[in-house]
Amino acid sequence: MSPDLPAVAPHVTAELVAALSPRLRKRLDAGITKLLARPAVREGDSVRIAVDDDTDIVLEAPGGTVTSADAIRCGCLLAPDCLHRAAAASAAPVADDAPPEPPAEEAQGQRPAPPGTPTPGAETPEPTTSETPKAPGTDETPTAGRLAAARAVYDAAAAVLEAGADGAGAVLQAELLRAAHSARLAGLPRASAAAVSVVTGVRAARSADPGYRLADLAAALAGVLGVTHRLPHATGPELADLRGTARQPYRPDGSLRLYGLFSEPVLTATGYAGAVTWTADADGRLYTVSDVAPGGPARAVGAADRTVRMGDTALTHRELSRAGLAVSGATVSPTGRLGAGAGVRAVRASGATWREEPLDRLWAVPAAEQVRRALNGEHDLLFLEVTLVGTAREAAGDCLLADCGGVPVRLAVAHDDPALPYRDNLRLLASAPGSRLRVVGRLVSAPRPRALLLAAEHPADPAARVDLGLDRLQRADLPTEPVPAPAVPAVAGAGDEAPLHLLRRRVHQAVSGGRRVLSFTQGGQGDGIRLRAAGLATAADLLGDLHAAAADRTRDAFGRLLPADTNRFARAWLAAAVYTDTVESALCAQAWGAAPVPA
């Protein structure tokens, strides 16, 4: 997937791939690889790719998105039924497949974002208008059309799981995009967005995107399979939740006095980039201002110096993160994102340091209480006061080990793209053990306390702060006087930690390599024995079911292998994924000393 190409709507890719002959479909993945090696030149709203000396492909993207198959043109002799058009669409980021935008006066200054674009809490920046609310008592049961659309998404996602990211080529991706578009038209935006997120994750995995995380793709697959599996059995409020909303409503919120907290860059595998600035009001409620649009690492780095699109303010995101904002006529989404409509007025105001009111109260909340709220569905930011200990080596790279009130916490980088200074800053902080800092992190649900490090106090100046994804620390910023590093706190019960990773590993292996990987592992009997010995009998049963489903290949009367039962394997995998997520949340709450999370 190339961030140099404009985003392409899901139905466009599905249409172009479906039009290929069986012979060309077999060559599609090779065609994508070849196309990605060619330079893309942007000319206004058009992007031109020179396939060879005589052939060019042109993608017309008014507004940054290709919305019709006719907008992709090729100069080869086989056009329009050539391989090049389908390859270009499959190599591009996936665009939002939302319905047409509302009138300009209703959505002025508000930019919809693609599914999978992480903003606060790794969420999608929500579009800012709402669907017409339905009368109470309507949509008590799913319609036949929605059931068919949900089944199509489920089957397409199960086929992707069957093949794994390694084997899910452009044809399988296009089938899932087609199902996603049908689900959107049938009024199932949640299933549609989840399906698009899976395609985005698969493309990131196959292109070795630096921001790709296997756990994220596994979560996306579990999300789309879970929603479409449950939807036929849902009624009433549960059905409404599973359907989702294409656009979240922005409610009026009067006048707000906000204080900047920090800014974080946004850089996604979908080809979107920008920045999100977090603010808080006098009561400690969090609000965000975002600027996310098509782009790559350069836009993610530069967006912090772009002017905030709200009212008459001339503040940049970087300035707002340290200053304040007075807003009148504010509109706010359910996720805390501030709208920027024509009636919103905003001017610069004084800010506050993290150790002054009202921001100081964010760090006054015990870490265990913050974790409990995050696991219960509130924002997942953690405001921690930590003492740096050193580094802890992990397979994905070193992380920062810190002591948070007697709890050993691992602080990892929020994004691995080398254009962002997260990892360099973490290495420098690790070289200053003993420093006591206030930090902001994003909770990671794991059996041991873990968070993604987003911002921190300046090591030598507590009145200053560092946005670790935007600002770059220097060696001179570290304390000149060495501080003795504290002893690493003991982890209670570390030697008796539940071996849940044995099941999680198989869940992730299936996402990466598909069903065939688990069919060669001899049923995981040894892992099952270890799980039962640790008291995780349910985990052992789920692991056995997963291996049995992977190895189940029946033969016909002539001894020929019949097609695998993708539905059985998908159900077994989904059960294992949901179980591990639930147990990990409980273990995460226990590790932080938080109250148990309701089932």
XYZ file of C-alpha atoms in Angstrom:
599
model
C 0.000 0.000 0.000
C 1.384 3.365 -1.032
C 0.690 6.571 0.920
C 1.627 8.486 -2.241
C -1.625 7.400 -3.882
C -5.008 8.972 -3.141
C -7.525 7.003 -1.102
C -9.897 4.836 -3.161
C -13.469 4.090 -2.114
C -14.072 0.383 -1.282
C -16.688 -0.162 -3.974
C -14.310 1.152 -6.648
C -11.636 -1.413 -5.803
C -14.234 -4.189 -5.605
C -15.685 -3.230 -8.988
C -12.335 -3.132 -10.772
C -11.138 -6.439 -9.324
C -14.451 -8.145 -10.110
C -14.141 -7.069 -13.745
C -10.837 -8.923 -14.200
C -10.692 -12.258 -15.940
C -9.638 -15.289 -13.861
C -6.229 -15.214 -15.563
C -5.633 -11.571 -14.630
C -6.822 -12.132 -11.066
C -4.005 -14.611 -10.576
C -1.528 -11.953 -11.655
C -3.019 -9.120 -9.604
C -0.724 -9.360 -6.555
C 2.354 -9.394 -8.776
C 0.957 -6.414 -10.649
C 0.513 -4.481 -7.391
C 4.121 -5.169 -6.387
C 5.342 -3.940 -9.752
C 3.173 -0.834 -9.591
C 4.357 0.087 -6.099
C 7.913 0.217 -7.429
C 6.977 2.973 -9.873
C 7.041 6.663 -8.839
C 3.752 8.513 -8.369
C 3.567 12.176 -9.389
C 0.824 14.391 -7.996
C -0.616 17.081 -10.298
C -3.361 18.964 -8.462
C -6.180 16.505 -7.835
C -4.576 13.897 -10.094
C -1.867 11.328 -9.452
C 0.038 9.898 -12.410
C 2.004 6.638 -12.386
C 4.281 5.749 -15.303
C 3.913 1.975 -15.792
C 6.460 2.051 -18.599
C 7.739 4.467 -21.224
C 4.452 4.396 -23.153
C 1.791 3.759 -20.503
C 0.528 5.931 -17.669
C -2.165 5.385 -15.062
C -4.034 8.465 -13.855
C -6.108 8.583 -10.668
C -8.496 11.539 -10.467
C -9.167 12.324 -6.817
C -11.128 15.546 -6.266
C -11.072 16.161 -2.545
C -8.354 13.549 -2.122
C -10.552 10.498 -2.806
C -11.237 8.356 -5.875
C -14.991 7.773 -5.813
C -15.707 6.052 -9.153
C -14.068 3.446 -11.357
C -14.029 5.904 -14.265
C -11.695 8.136 -12.237
C -8.877 5.600 -12.731
C -7.662 5.642 -16.330
C -4.964 3.624 -18.050
C -3.310 4.180 -21.423
C -2.523 0.525 -22.208
C -4.139 -1.394 -25.068
C -6.230 -3.613 -22.777
C -7.889 -0.716 -20.952
C -10.417 -0.387 -19.438
C -10.372 -4.107 -18.574
C -6.649 -4.150 -17.838
C -4.762 -5.281 -14.786
C -3.241 -1.840 -14.163
C -6.447 -0.122 -13.016
C -7.274 -2.836 -10.494
C -3.673 -2.882 -9.285
C -3.665 0.887 -8.755
C -6.897 0.732 -6.738
C -5.620 -2.190 -4.659
C -2.318 -0.438 -3.945
C -3.975 2.743 -2.687
C -5.266 3.433 0.843
C -8.908 2.596 1.501
C -11.161 5.650 1.656
C -14.134 6.233 3.882
C -17.259 4.761 2.327
C -19.576 7.142 4.137
C -22.779 8.513 2.611
C -22.709 11.902 0.867
C -21.774 14.879 2.977
C -24.513 17.123 4.399
C -24.955 20.704 3.221
C -21.915 22.901 3.636
C -23.485 25.079 6.299
C -24.105 22.010 8.459
C -20.573 20.607 8.255
C -18.445 23.647 7.696
C -14.934 23.158 8.999
C -15.527 19.505 9.911
C -13.590 16.843 8.060
C -14.664 13.197 8.093
C -11.873 10.698 8.644
C -11.346 7.193 7.321
C -12.155 4.039 9.264
C -9.151 2.974 11.236
C -7.648 6.431 11.589
C -6.381 6.611 15.168
C -7.155 9.698 17.197
C -7.572 9.789 20.966
C -7.750 6.246 22.306
C -6.791 4.904 18.833
C -10.284 5.754 17.569
C -11.510 7.016 14.217
C -11.996 10.794 14.115
C -15.769 10.954 14.036
C -17.633 12.786 11.295
C -19.623 15.594 12.738
C -23.211 15.247 11.592
C -25.785 12.757 12.717
C -28.264 10.454 11.091
C -31.948 11.171 11.618
C -32.843 9.476 14.896
C -35.299 6.633 14.617
C -38.501 6.545 16.564
C -38.560 4.328 19.654
C -39.623 0.771 18.916
C -38.286 0.707 15.361
C -35.597 -1.712 14.195
C -36.429 -4.233 16.915
C -35.144 -7.086 14.728
C -32.728 -7.093 11.773
C -34.256 -7.047 8.314
C -33.586 -9.722 5.706
C -31.408 -7.305 3.743
C -29.239 -6.542 6.746
C -28.939 -10.211 7.630
C -27.732 -10.958 4.104
C -25.257 -8.069 4.216
C -23.944 -9.149 7.619
C -23.530 -12.724 6.415
C -21.582 -11.538 3.374
C -19.195 -9.556 5.591
C -18.799 -12.516 7.945
C -18.026 -14.937 5.109
C -15.540 -12.563 3.486
C -13.777 -11.895 6.819
C -13.700 -15.642 7.553
C -12.040 -16.203 4.176
C -9.377 -13.626 5.070
C -8.795 -15.369 8.410
C -8.597 -18.727 6.621
C -5.819 -17.416 4.387
C -4.125 -15.220 6.999
C -2.488 -11.897 6.247
C 0.275 -13.691 4.353
C -2.188 -15.327 1.962
C -4.974 -12.733 1.779
C -4.139 -11.183 -1.569
C -5.897 -8.425 -3.453
C -8.780 -10.635 -4.592
C -9.779 -11.624 -1.042
C -9.357 -8.020 0.060
C -11.643 -6.852 -2.757
C -14.309 -9.360 -1.719
C -14.248 -8.000 1.812
C -14.414 -4.426 0.487
C -17.418 -5.358 -1.655
C -19.139 -6.837 1.391
C -18.249 -3.731 3.410
C -19.849 -1.468 0.807
C -22.987 -3.619 0.742
C -23.168 -3.467 4.531
C -22.893 0.327 4.410
C -25.781 0.498 1.916
C -27.819 -1.899 4.061
C -27.478 0.383 7.093
C -24.699 -1.466 8.941
C -21.960 1.177 9.251
C -20.252 -0.513 12.183
C -19.734 -3.776 10.288
C -18.660 -1.843 7.204
C -16.044 0.219 9.051
C -14.726 -2.877 10.840
C -14.342 -4.713 7.527
C -12.442 -1.796 5.995
C -10.147 -1.768 9.040
C -9.323 -5.430 8.406
C -8.378 -4.717 4.791
C -6.239 -1.804 5.917
C -4.475 -4.018 8.450
C -3.876 -6.787 5.920
C -2.362 -4.326 3.449
C -0.143 -2.871 6.147
C 1.053 -6.373 7.059
C 1.798 -7.339 3.461
C 3.648 -4.082 2.766
C 5.736 -4.237 5.972
C 4.340 -0.884 7.113
C 6.324 0.377 10.140
C 3.095 1.151 11.979
C 1.643 -2.336 11.516
C 0.823 -4.258 14.693
C -0.367 -7.852 14.584
C -2.453 -7.283 17.708
C -4.351 -4.477 15.954
C -5.197 -6.685 12.981
C -6.314 -9.474 15.321
C -8.558 -7.005 17.159
C -10.021 -5.757 13.868
C -10.791 -9.309 12.735
C -12.361 -10.165 16.082
C -14.424 -6.982 15.837
C -15.877 -7.633 12.399
C -16.518 -11.329 13.059
C -18.033 -10.590 16.463
C -20.419 -7.919 15.167
C -21.647 -9.919 12.181
C -21.893 -13.159 14.182
C -24.004 -11.573 16.895
C -26.174 -9.318 14.724
C -28.705 -11.993 13.545
C -29.535 -12.774 17.185
C -29.761 -9.190 18.455
C -32.860 -7.119 19.139
C -33.674 -3.669 20.462
C -30.825 -1.610 21.954
C -28.247 -4.338 21.296
C -29.175 -4.334 17.617
C -28.865 -0.554 17.474
C -25.393 -0.801 19.000
C -24.320 -3.493 16.538
C -25.639 -1.483 13.613
C -23.671 1.575 14.678
C -24.010 5.062 13.260
C -22.441 6.434 10.122
C -22.044 9.838 11.707
C -21.908 10.744 15.360
C -23.938 13.697 16.581
C -22.293 16.860 17.833
C -24.229 18.325 20.752
C -24.129 22.002 21.746
C -21.965 22.532 24.828
C -22.142 26.275 25.404
C -18.975 28.077 26.466
C -15.799 26.216 27.371
C -12.554 27.294 29.012
C -9.932 24.800 27.945
C -6.315 24.198 28.957
C -3.870 22.491 26.599
C -2.442 19.139 27.711
C -0.366 17.738 24.831
C -0.404 16.979 21.111
C 0.189 13.648 19.427
C 0.839 12.899 15.754
C -1.539 10.741 13.721
C -0.036 8.451 11.081
C -2.119 5.551 9.847
C -1.783 2.682 7.448
C -4.777 4.081 5.555
C -2.714 6.985 4.226
C -4.049 9.602 6.642
C -1.896 11.796 8.847
C -2.108 14.847 11.065
C -2.212 15.789 14.720
C -4.605 15.638 17.657
C -4.371 18.066 20.559
C -5.812 17.112 23.938
C -7.278 19.748 26.240
C -9.115 19.728 29.568
C -11.675 22.022 31.179
C -11.793 23.194 34.786
C -13.607 20.008 35.846
C -11.042 17.700 34.259
C -13.169 16.676 31.271
C -11.075 15.978 28.178
C -11.645 17.473 24.724
C -9.733 17.032 21.480
C -9.017 19.192 18.452
C -7.861 17.250 15.404
C -6.443 17.896 11.963
C -6.342 14.622 10.026
C -6.240 14.407 6.227
C -4.653 12.288 3.482
C -0.880 12.344 3.813
C 2.222 10.597 5.069
C 4.912 11.062 7.708
C 5.734 14.602 6.568
C 2.173 15.727 7.245
C 2.126 13.976 10.614
C 5.260 15.860 11.655
C 4.193 19.187 10.163
C 0.563 19.182 11.293
C 1.582 20.324 14.769
C 2.552 23.688 13.294
C -0.696 24.103 11.382
C -3.302 26.543 12.677
C -6.156 25.049 14.653
C -9.318 25.174 12.557
C -11.677 26.712 15.104
C -13.096 30.210 15.344
C -10.707 33.120 14.980
C -7.795 31.596 16.825
C -4.358 31.690 15.213
C -2.934 29.053 17.553
C -1.124 26.074 16.109
C -1.609 22.627 17.590
C 1.827 22.826 19.200
C 0.968 26.185 20.791
C -2.464 25.041 21.925
C -0.930 22.067 23.727
C 0.777 24.549 26.071
C -1.721 27.428 26.040
C -5.469 27.728 26.572
C -8.626 28.304 24.547
C -11.874 30.116 25.282
C -14.695 28.694 23.142
C -18.267 29.924 22.764
C -21.001 28.111 20.887
C -19.005 24.887 21.253
C -20.230 21.614 19.782
C -18.855 18.314 21.067
C -19.113 14.711 19.871
C -19.703 11.813 22.295
C -15.962 11.072 22.119
C -15.043 14.622 23.180
C -14.022 15.913 19.775
C -14.698 19.624 19.324
C -16.625 20.735 16.257
C -15.610 23.714 14.169
C -18.860 24.853 12.608
C -19.720 28.380 11.521
C -21.262 29.240 14.903
C -18.183 28.326 16.940
C -16.021 31.151 18.271
C -12.599 30.557 19.844
C -9.797 32.827 21.059
C -6.480 32.221 22.746
C -6.347 32.180 26.555
C -3.722 31.496 29.176
C -2.666 27.918 29.798
C -1.486 26.011 32.870
C 1.399 23.722 33.679
C 0.729 20.118 34.587
C 1.389 20.937 38.255
C -1.106 23.825 38.355
C -4.871 23.736 38.625
C -6.963 22.563 36.907
C -4.567 20.127 35.171
C -2.964 19.004 38.420
C -6.144 17.155 39.384
C -5.697 14.736 36.463
C -2.612 13.295 38.185
C -4.335 13.285 41.579
C -6.600 10.386 40.516
C -5.039 7.054 41.596
C -3.652 5.027 38.701
C -5.858 2.050 39.621
C -8.990 4.204 39.313
C -7.841 5.558 35.943
C -7.282 2.009 34.690
C -10.694 0.892 35.928
C -12.387 3.729 34.054
C -10.430 2.971 30.873
C -11.346 -0.719 30.972
C -14.992 0.266 31.503
C -15.055 2.120 28.196
C -14.018 5.669 29.117
C -10.982 7.395 27.581
C -7.838 5.291 27.804
C -5.340 8.010 28.737
C -3.370 7.511 31.936
C -1.881 10.426 33.874
C 0.953 8.913 35.873
C 3.727 10.138 38.141
C 6.646 7.774 37.638
C 10.283 7.309 38.557
C 12.398 6.123 35.650
C 14.254 2.875 36.299
C 15.852 1.880 33.000
C 15.007 -0.244 29.963
C 13.335 -3.601 29.546
C 14.211 -5.645 26.474
C 11.340 -6.962 24.379
C 11.030 -8.635 20.989
C 9.444 -5.509 19.485
C 12.198 -3.250 20.863
C 13.264 -1.837 24.203
C 10.678 -0.161 26.394
C 11.088 2.174 29.351
C 10.733 0.625 32.803
C 9.318 2.918 35.483
C 8.014 2.754 39.030
C 4.514 4.182 39.522
C 3.750 4.214 43.229
C 5.224 0.767 43.741
C 3.786 -0.670 40.518
C 6.393 -1.525 37.829
C 5.113 -0.094 34.541
C 6.458 -0.665 31.041
C 6.232 2.443 28.840
C 6.441 1.592 25.142
C 6.634 3.726 22.006
C 3.277 4.791 20.587
C 4.385 4.534 16.930
C 7.416 2.922 15.311
C 7.666 5.049 12.180
C 11.226 6.436 12.056
C 9.931 9.867 11.007
C 8.414 10.277 14.465
C 10.807 10.778 17.405
C 9.036 8.433 19.824
C 11.768 5.795 20.004
C 14.691 8.235 20.088
C 13.029 10.141 22.933
C 12.376 6.943 24.854
C 16.050 5.939 24.577
C 17.143 9.312 25.956
C 14.707 9.122 28.865
C 15.970 5.627 29.638
C 19.463 7.079 30.072
C 18.240 9.243 32.987
C 17.266 6.654 35.628
C 16.030 8.076 38.879
C 14.249 11.012 37.224
C 10.760 11.582 38.609
C 8.352 12.787 35.941
C 4.702 13.196 35.236
C 3.784 11.418 32.014
C 0.737 10.779 29.831
C 0.293 7.309 28.382
C -2.328 5.219 26.651
C -3.355 2.066 28.495
C -2.456 -1.266 26.924
C -4.618 -4.127 28.148
C -2.012 -6.700 29.163
C -1.327 -9.049 32.091
C 1.406 -6.669 33.307
C 1.073 -2.866 33.706
C 1.841 -1.319 30.323
C 1.145 1.953 28.512
C 2.156 3.739 25.315
C 4.156 6.836 26.214
C 2.731 9.993 24.612
C 4.011 13.011 26.570
C 6.186 13.774 29.573
C 7.479 16.578 31.720
C 10.795 17.981 30.572
C 13.504 16.012 32.435
C 15.271 19.192 33.566
C 12.305 21.587 33.844
C 9.042 20.372 35.443
C 7.275 23.519 34.244
C 7.808 22.457 30.609
C 6.436 19.437 28.786
C 7.505 17.344 25.802
C 5.178 15.912 23.152
C 7.200 12.756 22.547
C 5.835 12.161 19.046
C 6.543 15.717 17.867
C 9.354 17.235 19.969
C 12.854 15.804 19.885
C 14.820 15.652 23.124
C 18.570 16.276 23.134
C 21.259 14.936 25.438
C 21.585 18.449 26.902
C 17.953 18.240 28.075
C 18.783 15.514 30.576
C 19.594 16.317 34.222
C 23.238 17.214 34.739
C 23.370 15.617 38.186
C 22.867 11.832 38.139
C 20.052 10.557 40.326
C 20.334 7.107 41.906
C 17.999 4.704 40.184
C 15.474 3.054 42.492
C 15.312 -0.682 42.826
C 12.879 -2.336 40.445
C 9.759 -3.191 42.449
C 8.954 -6.837 42.709
C 6.001 -8.034 40.679
C 3.627 -9.873 42.946
C 3.034 -13.360 41.632
C 5.267 -12.859 38.589
C 6.526 -16.415 38.816
C 2.949 -17.699 38.889
C 1.693 -15.594 35.986
C -1.142 -17.320 34.111
C 0.222 -18.657 30.782
C -2.550 -17.021 28.767
C 0.038 -16.157 26.124
C -0.093 -19.780 24.959
C -3.600 -19.231 23.632
C -2.960 -15.653 22.496
C 0.036 -16.848 20.470
C -2.116 -19.288 18.513
C -4.767 -16.620 17.942
C -2.121 -14.313 16.472
C -0.501 -17.087 14.446
C -3.808 -17.741 12.736
C -4.172 -14.056 11.846
C -0.711 -13.969 10.347
C -0.421 -17.348 8.626
C -4.000 -18.581 8.374
C -5.597 -21.910 9.214
C -2.822 -23.980 7.667
C -0.303 -22.768 10.297
C -2.355 -24.218 13.142
C -3.019 -27.458 11.278
C 0.699 -28.298 11.494
C 1.165 -27.786 15.237
C -0.011 -31.258 16.391
C -3.071 -30.006 18.224
C -1.203 -27.938 20.826
C -1.454 -30.757 23.365
C 1.533 -29.564 25.378
C 0.135 -26.027 25.595
C -3.241 -27.427 26.624
C -1.640 -29.364 29.470
C 0.139 -26.230 30.720
C -3.081 -24.224 30.595
C -4.996 -26.836 32.568
C -2.203 -27.076 35.132
C -2.523 -23.295 35.635
C -6.281 -23.616 36.208
C -7.240 -22.289 32.755
C -9.366 -25.245 31.683
C -11.568 -23.085 29.439
C -8.503 -21.742 27.643
C -7.268 -25.307 27.122
C -10.636 -26.358 25.682
C -10.702 -23.356 23.346
C -7.160 -24.103 22.201
C -8.123 -27.707 21.472
C -11.203 -26.600 19.533
C -9.101 -24.139 17.516
C -6.558 -26.781 16.521
C -9.313 -29.305 15.739
C -11.091 -26.796 13.489
C -7.818 -25.983 11.737
C -7.012 -29.649 11.065
C -10.535 -30.669 10.020
C -10.335 -31.597 6.338
C -12.767 -34.296 5.236
C -12.584 -36.282 1.993
C -15.205 -37.365 -0.488
C -15.934 -40.956 -1.594
C -12.962 -40.830 -3.962
C -10.509 -39.677 -1.292
C -10.296 -36.108 -2.512
C -10.027 -33.312 0.052
C -13.196 -31.280 0.423
C -13.057 -27.505 0.971
C -12.272 -26.545 4.551
C -15.113 -25.433 6.813
C -14.163 -21.765 7.123
C -17.210 -21.072 9.295
C -16.175 -23.610 11.936
C -12.620 -22.290 12.024
C -13.824 -18.688 12.255
C -16.153 -19.527 15.166
C -13.411 -21.377 17.041
C -10.947 -18.541 16.463
C -13.470 -15.874 17.511
C -14.259 -17.733 20.740
C -10.543 -17.938 21.572
C -9.971 -14.257 20.721
C -12.905 -13.031 22.825
C -11.845 -15.207 25.759
C -8.250 -13.950 25.734
C -9.397 -10.321 25.510
C -11.762 -10.786 28.453
C -9.233 -12.553 30.645
C -6.463 -10.103 29.742
C -8.698 -7.206 30.794
C -9.265 -8.893 34.139
C -5.534 -9.568 34.560
C -4.757 -5.982 33.552
C -7.115 -4.646 36.225
C -5.557 -6.976 38.798
C -1.998 -5.939 37.850
C -2.814 -2.252 38.384
C -4.752 -2.968 41.573
C -8.012 -1.819 39.958
C -11.492 -3.107 40.751
C -12.635 -6.084 38.642
C -14.078 -5.169 35.245
C -17.747 -6.207 34.848
C -18.203 -9.031 32.345
